[in-house]
PDB file of C-alpha atoms in Angstrom:
ATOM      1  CA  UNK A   1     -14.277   6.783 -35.613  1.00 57.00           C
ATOM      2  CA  UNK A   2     -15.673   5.355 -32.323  1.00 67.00           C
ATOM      3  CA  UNK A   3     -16.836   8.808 -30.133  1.00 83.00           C
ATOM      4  CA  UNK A   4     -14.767   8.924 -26.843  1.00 89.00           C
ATOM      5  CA  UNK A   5     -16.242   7.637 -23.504  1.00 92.00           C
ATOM      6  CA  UNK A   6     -17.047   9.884 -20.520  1.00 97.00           C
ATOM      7  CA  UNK A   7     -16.519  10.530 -17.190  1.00 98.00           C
ATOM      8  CA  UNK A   8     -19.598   8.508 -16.429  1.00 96.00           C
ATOM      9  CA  UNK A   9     -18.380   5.449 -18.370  1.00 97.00           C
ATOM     10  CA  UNK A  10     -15.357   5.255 -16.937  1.00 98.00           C
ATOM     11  CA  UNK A  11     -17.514   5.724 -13.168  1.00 98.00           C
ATOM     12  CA  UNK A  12     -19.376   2.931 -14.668  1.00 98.00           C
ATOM     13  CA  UNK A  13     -16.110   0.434 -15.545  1.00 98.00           C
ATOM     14  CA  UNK A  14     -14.952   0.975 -12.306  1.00 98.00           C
ATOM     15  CA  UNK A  15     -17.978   0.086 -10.766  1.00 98.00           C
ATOM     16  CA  UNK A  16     -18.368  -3.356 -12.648  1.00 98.00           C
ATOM     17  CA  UNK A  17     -14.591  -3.826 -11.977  1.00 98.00           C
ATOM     18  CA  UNK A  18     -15.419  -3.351  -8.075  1.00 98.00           C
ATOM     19  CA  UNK A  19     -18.770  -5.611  -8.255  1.00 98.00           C
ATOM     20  CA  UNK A  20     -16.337  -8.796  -9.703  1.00 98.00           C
ATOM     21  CA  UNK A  21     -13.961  -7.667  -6.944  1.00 98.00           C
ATOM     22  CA  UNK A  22     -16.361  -8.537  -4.464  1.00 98.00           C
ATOM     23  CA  UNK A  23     -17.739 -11.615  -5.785  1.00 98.00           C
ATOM     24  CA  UNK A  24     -14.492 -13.366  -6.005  1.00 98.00           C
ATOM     25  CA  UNK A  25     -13.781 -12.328  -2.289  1.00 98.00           C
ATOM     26  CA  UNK A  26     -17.072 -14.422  -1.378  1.00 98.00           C
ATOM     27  CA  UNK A  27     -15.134 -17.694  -2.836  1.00 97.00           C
ATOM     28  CA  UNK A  28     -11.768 -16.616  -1.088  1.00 97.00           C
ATOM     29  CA  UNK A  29     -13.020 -15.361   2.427  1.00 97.00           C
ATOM     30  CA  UNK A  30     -13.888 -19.059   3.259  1.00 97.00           C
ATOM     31  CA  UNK A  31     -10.994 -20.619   2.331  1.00 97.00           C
ATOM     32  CA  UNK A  32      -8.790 -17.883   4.495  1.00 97.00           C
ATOM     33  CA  UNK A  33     -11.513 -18.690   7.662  1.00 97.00           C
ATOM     34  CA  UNK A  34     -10.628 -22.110   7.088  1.00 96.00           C
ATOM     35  CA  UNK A  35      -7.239 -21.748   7.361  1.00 96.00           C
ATOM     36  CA  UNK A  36      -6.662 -19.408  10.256  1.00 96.00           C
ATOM     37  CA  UNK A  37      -6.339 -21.418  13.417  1.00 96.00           C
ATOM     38  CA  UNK A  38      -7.216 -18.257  16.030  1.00 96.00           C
ATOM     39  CA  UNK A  39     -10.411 -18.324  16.571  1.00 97.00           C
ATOM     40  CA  UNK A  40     -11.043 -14.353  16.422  1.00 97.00           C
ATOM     41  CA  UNK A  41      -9.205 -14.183  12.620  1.00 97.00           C
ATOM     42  CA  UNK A  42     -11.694 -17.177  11.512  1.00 97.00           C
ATOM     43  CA  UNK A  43     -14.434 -15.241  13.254  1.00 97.00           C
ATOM     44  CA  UNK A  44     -13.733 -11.725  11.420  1.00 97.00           C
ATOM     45  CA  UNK A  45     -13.094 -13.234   7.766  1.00 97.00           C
ATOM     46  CA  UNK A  46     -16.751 -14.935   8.432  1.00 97.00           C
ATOM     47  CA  UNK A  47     -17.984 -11.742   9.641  1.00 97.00           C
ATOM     48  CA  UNK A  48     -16.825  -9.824   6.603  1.00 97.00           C
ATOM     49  CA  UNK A  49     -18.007 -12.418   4.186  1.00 97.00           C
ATOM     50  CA  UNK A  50     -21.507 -11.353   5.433  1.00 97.00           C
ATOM     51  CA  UNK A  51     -20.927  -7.982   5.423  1.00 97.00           C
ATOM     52  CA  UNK A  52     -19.289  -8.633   1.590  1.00 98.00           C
ATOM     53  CA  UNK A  53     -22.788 -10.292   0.167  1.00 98.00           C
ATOM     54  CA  UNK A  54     -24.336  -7.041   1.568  1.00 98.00           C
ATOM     55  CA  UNK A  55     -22.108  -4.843   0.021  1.00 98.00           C
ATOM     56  CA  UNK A  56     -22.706  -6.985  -3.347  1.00 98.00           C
ATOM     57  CA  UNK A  57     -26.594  -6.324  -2.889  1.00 98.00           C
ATOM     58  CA  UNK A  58     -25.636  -2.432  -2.001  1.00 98.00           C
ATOM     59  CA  UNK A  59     -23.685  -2.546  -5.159  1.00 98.00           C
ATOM     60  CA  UNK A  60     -26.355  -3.844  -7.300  1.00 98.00           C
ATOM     61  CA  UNK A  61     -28.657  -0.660  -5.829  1.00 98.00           C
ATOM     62  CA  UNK A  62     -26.188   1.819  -7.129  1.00 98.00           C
ATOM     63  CA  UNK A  63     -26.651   0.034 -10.713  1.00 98.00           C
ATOM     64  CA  UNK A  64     -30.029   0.836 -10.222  1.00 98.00           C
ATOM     65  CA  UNK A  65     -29.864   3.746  -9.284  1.00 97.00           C
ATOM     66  CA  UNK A  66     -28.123   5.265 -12.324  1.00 97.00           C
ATOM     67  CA  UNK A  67     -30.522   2.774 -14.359  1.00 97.00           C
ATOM     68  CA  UNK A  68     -27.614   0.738 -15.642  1.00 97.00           C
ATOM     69  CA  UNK A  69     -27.551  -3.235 -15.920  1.00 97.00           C
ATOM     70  CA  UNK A  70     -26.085  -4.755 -13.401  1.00 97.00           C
ATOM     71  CA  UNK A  71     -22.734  -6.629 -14.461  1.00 96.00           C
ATOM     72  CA  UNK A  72     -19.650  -7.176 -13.774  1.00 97.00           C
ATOM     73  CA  UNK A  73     -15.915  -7.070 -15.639  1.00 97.00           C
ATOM     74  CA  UNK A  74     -13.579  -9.266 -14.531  1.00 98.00           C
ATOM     75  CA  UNK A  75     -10.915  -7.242 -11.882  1.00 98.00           C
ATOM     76  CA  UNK A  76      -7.370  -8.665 -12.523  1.00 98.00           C
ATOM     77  CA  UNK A  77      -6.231  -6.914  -9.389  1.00 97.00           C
ATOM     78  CA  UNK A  78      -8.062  -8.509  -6.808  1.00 98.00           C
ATOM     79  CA  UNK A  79      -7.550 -11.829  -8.643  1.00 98.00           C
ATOM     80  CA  UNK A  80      -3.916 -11.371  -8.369  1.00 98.00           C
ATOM     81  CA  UNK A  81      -4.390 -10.551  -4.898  1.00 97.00           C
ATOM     82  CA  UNK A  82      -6.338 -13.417  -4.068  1.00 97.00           C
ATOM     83  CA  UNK A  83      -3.999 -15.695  -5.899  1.00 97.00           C
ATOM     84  CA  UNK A  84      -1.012 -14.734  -3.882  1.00 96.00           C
ATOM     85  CA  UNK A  85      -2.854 -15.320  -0.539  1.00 95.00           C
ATOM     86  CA  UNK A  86      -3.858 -18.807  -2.077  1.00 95.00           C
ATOM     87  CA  UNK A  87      -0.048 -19.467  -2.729  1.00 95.00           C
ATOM     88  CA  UNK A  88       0.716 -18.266   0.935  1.00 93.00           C
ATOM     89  CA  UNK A  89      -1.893 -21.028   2.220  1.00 94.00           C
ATOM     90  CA  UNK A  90       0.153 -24.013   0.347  1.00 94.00           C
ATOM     91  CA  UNK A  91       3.191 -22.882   2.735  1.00 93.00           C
ATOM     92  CA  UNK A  92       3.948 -25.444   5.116  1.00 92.00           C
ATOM     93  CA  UNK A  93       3.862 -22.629   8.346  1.00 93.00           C
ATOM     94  CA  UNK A  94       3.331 -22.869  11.528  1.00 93.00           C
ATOM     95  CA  UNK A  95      -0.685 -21.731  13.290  1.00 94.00           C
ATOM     96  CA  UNK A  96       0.707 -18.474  13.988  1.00 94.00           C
ATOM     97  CA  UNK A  97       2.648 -17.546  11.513  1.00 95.00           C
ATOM     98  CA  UNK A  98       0.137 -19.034   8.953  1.00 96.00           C
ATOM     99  CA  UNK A  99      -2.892 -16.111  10.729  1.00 95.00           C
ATOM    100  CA  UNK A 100      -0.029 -13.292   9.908  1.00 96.00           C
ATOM    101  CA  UNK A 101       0.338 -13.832   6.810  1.00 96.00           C
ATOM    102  CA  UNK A 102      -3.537 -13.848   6.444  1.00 97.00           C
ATOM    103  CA  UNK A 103      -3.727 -10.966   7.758  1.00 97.00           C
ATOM    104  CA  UNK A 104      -1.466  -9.722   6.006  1.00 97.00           C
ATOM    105  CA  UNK A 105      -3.209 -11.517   2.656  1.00 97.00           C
ATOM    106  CA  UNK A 106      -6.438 -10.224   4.071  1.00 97.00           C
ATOM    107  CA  UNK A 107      -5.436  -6.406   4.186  1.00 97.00           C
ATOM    108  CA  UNK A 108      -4.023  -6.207   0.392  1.00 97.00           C
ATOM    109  CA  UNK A 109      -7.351  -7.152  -0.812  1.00 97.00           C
ATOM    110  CA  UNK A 110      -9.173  -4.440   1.948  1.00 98.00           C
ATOM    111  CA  UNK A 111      -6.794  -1.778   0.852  1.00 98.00           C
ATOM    112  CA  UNK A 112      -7.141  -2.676  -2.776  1.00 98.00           C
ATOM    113  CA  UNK A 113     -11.146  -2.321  -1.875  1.00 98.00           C
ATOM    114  CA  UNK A 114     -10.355   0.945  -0.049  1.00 98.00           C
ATOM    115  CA  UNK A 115      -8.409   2.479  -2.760  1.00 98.00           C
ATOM    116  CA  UNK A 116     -11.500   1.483  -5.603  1.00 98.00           C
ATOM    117  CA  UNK A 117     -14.320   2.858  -3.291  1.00 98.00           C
ATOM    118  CA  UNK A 118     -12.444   5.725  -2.385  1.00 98.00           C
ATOM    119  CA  UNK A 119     -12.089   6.353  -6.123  1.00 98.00           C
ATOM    120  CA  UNK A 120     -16.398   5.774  -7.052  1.00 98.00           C
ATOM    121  CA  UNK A 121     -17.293   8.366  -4.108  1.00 98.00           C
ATOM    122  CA  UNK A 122     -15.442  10.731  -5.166  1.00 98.00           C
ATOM    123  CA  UNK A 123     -16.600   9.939  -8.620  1.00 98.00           C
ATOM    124  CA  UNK A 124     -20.457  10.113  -7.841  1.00 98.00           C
ATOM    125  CA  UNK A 125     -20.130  12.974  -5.963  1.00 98.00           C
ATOM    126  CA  UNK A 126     -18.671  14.669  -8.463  1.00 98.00           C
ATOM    127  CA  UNK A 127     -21.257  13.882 -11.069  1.00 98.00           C
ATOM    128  CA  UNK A 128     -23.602  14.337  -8.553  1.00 98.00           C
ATOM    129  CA  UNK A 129     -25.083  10.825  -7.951  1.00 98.00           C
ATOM    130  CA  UNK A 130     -25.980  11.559  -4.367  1.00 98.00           C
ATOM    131  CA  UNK A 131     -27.822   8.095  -3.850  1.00 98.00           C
ATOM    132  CA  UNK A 132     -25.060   6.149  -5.488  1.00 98.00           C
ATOM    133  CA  UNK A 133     -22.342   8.466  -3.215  1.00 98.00           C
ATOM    134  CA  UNK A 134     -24.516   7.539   0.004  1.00 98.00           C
ATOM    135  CA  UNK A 135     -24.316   3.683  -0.815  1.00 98.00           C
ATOM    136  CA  UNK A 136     -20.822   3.520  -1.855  1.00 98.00           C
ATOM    137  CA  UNK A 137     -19.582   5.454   1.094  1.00 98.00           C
ATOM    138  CA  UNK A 138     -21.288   3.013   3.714  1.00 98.00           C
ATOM    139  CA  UNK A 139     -19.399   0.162   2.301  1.00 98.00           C
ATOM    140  CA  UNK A 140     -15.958   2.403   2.014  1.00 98.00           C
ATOM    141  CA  UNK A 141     -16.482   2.479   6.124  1.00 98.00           C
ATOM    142  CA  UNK A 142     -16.958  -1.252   6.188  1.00 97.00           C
ATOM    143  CA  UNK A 143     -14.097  -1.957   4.297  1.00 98.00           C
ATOM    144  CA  UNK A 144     -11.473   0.302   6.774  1.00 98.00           C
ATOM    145  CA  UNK A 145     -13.531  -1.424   9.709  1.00 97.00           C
ATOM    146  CA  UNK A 146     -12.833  -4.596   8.287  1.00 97.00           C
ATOM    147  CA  UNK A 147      -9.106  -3.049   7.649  1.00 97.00           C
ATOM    148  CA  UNK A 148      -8.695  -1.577  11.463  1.00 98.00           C
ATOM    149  CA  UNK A 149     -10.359  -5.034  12.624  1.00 97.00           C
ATOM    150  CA  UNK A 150      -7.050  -7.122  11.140  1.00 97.00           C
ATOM    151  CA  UNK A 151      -4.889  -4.499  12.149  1.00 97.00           C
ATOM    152  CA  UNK A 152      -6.093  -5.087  16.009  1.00 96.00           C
ATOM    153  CA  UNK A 153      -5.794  -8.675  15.445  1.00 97.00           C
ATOM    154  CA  UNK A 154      -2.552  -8.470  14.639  1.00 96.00           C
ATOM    155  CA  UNK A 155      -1.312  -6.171  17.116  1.00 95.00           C
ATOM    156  CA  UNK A 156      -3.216  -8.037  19.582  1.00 93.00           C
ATOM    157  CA  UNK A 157      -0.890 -10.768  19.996  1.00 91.00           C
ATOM    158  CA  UNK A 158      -1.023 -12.791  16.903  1.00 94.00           C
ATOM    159  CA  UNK A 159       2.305 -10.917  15.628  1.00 93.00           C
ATOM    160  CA  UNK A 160       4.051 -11.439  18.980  1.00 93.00           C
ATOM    161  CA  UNK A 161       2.872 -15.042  19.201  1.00 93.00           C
ATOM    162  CA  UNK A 162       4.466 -15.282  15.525  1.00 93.00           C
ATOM    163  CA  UNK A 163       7.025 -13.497  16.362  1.00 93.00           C
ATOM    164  CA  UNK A 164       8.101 -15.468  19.543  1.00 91.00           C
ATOM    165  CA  UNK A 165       7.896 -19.034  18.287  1.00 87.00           C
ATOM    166  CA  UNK A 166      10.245 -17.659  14.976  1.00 87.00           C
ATOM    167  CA  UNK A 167      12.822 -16.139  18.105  1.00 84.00           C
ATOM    168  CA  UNK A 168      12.292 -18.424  21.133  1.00 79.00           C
ATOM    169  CA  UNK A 169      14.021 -17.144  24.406  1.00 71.00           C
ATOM    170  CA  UNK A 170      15.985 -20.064  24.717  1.00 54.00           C
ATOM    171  CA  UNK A 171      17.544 -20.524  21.778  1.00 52.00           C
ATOM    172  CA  UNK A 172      19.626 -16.707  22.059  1.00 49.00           C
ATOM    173  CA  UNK A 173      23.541 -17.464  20.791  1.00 41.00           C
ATOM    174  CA  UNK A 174      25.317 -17.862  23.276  1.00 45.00           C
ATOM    175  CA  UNK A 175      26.880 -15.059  25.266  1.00 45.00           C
ATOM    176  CA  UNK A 176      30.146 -14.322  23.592  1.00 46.00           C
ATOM    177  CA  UNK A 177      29.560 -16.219  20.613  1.00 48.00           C
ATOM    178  CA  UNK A 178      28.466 -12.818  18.911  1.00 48.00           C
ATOM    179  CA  UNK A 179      30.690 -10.838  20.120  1.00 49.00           C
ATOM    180  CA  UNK A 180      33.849 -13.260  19.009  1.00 47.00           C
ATOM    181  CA  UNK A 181      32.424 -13.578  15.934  1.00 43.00           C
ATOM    182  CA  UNK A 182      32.112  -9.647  15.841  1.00 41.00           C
ATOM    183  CA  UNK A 183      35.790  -9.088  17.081  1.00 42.00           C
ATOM    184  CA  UNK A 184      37.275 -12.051  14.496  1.00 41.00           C
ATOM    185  CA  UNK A 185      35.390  -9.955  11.530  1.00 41.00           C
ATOM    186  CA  UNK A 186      36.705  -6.410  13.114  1.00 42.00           C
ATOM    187  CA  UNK A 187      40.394  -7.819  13.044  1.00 41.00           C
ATOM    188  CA  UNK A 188      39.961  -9.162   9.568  1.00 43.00           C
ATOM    189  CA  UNK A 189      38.793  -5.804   8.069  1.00 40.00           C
ATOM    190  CA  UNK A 190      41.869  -4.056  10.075  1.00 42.00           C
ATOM    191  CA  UNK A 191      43.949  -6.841   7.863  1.00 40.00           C
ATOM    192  CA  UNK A 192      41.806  -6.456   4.828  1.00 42.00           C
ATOM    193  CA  UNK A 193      44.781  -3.421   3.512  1.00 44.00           C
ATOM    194  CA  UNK A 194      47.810  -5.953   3.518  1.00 44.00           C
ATOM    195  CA  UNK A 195      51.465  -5.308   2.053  1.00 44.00           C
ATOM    196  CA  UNK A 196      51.311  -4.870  -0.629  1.00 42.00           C
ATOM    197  CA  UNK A 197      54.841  -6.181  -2.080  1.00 44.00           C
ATOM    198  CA  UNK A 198      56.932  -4.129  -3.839  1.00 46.00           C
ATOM    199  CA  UNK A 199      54.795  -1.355  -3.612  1.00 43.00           C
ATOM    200  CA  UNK A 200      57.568   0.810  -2.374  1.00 42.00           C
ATOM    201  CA  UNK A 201      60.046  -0.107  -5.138  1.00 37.00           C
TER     202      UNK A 201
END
């Protein structure tokens, strides 16, 4: 009978689960900068592909550190991620509402990321590897700056802009065509509970 794994191995699976993560996002990040058309999107997903290739060589220090090879195991979830923001760049959107929806692509994976990290501090903490703790924590910070970064992005006008072109001013129904359409529906449900014949035979 095969003896059970640890705490530590499972520290460990996570860790080469979270080092594929990243290495996939280096092939994806481009293609997302690519397609944004705002200037300050293309800017921060080429900004956090740096910071990504650092946090792969930060990565391969904490492998070190607990004198294990460096490797990683392929991570379905981020994959799946990535593939769904790949299927959102085949829609035919407009600019605007194409850098939403990258955004929006852009914070699954960075919550995803937040969520694994999150997980191997506490971890290495807990086992006490302090050095390992130290390195993974750093890129836990990048990874909500990177988060809070889309967020501001997004509430800085790209949502609005989205917004605004989906709903122009101009094209409101026209006044009173709402509010027939609301009275016609209001008399209908008043008729909805008609004779019923011979109901009182």
């Amino acid at each position: 009978m095969a003896e059970a794994g640890t705490f530590h191995d499972a520290f460990i699976d996570e860790l080469r689960d979270t080092y594929d993560a990243e290495k996939q996002l280096t092939k994806a990040l481009p293609k997302m900068a690519k397609a944004a058309s705002n200037a300050k999107l293309r800017a921060a997903f080429e900004t956090h592909l740096q910071e990504t290739q650092g946090q792969i060589a930060r990565l391969e220090q904490v492998f070190e550190s607990l004198d294990e090879k460096v490797r990683g195991k392929h991570c379905d979830g981020i994959a799946g991620i990535i593939e769904e923001g790949k299927s959102v760049m085949e829609e035919d959107f407009d600019e605007t509402t194409m850098d939403a929806c990258l955004i929006a692509a852009g914070q699954r994976a960075e919550h995803y990321e937040m969520a694994a990290y999150g997980t191997l501090v506490a971890w290495a903490k807990a086992m006490g590897h302090d050095e390992a703790a130290g390195l993974l924590e750093e890129i836990l910070e990048e990874e909500k700056a990177a988060d809070e970064k889309l967020t501001d992005l997004a509430e800085g006008g790209i949502n609005e802009s989205a917004a605004s072109a989906a709903h122009p001013e101009g094209e409101d129904v026209e006044e009173g065509d709402d509010d027939d359409k609301t009275k016609k529906a209001a008399k209908g449900v008043k008729r909805a509970p008609a004779k019923t014949k011979g109901a009182r035979r």
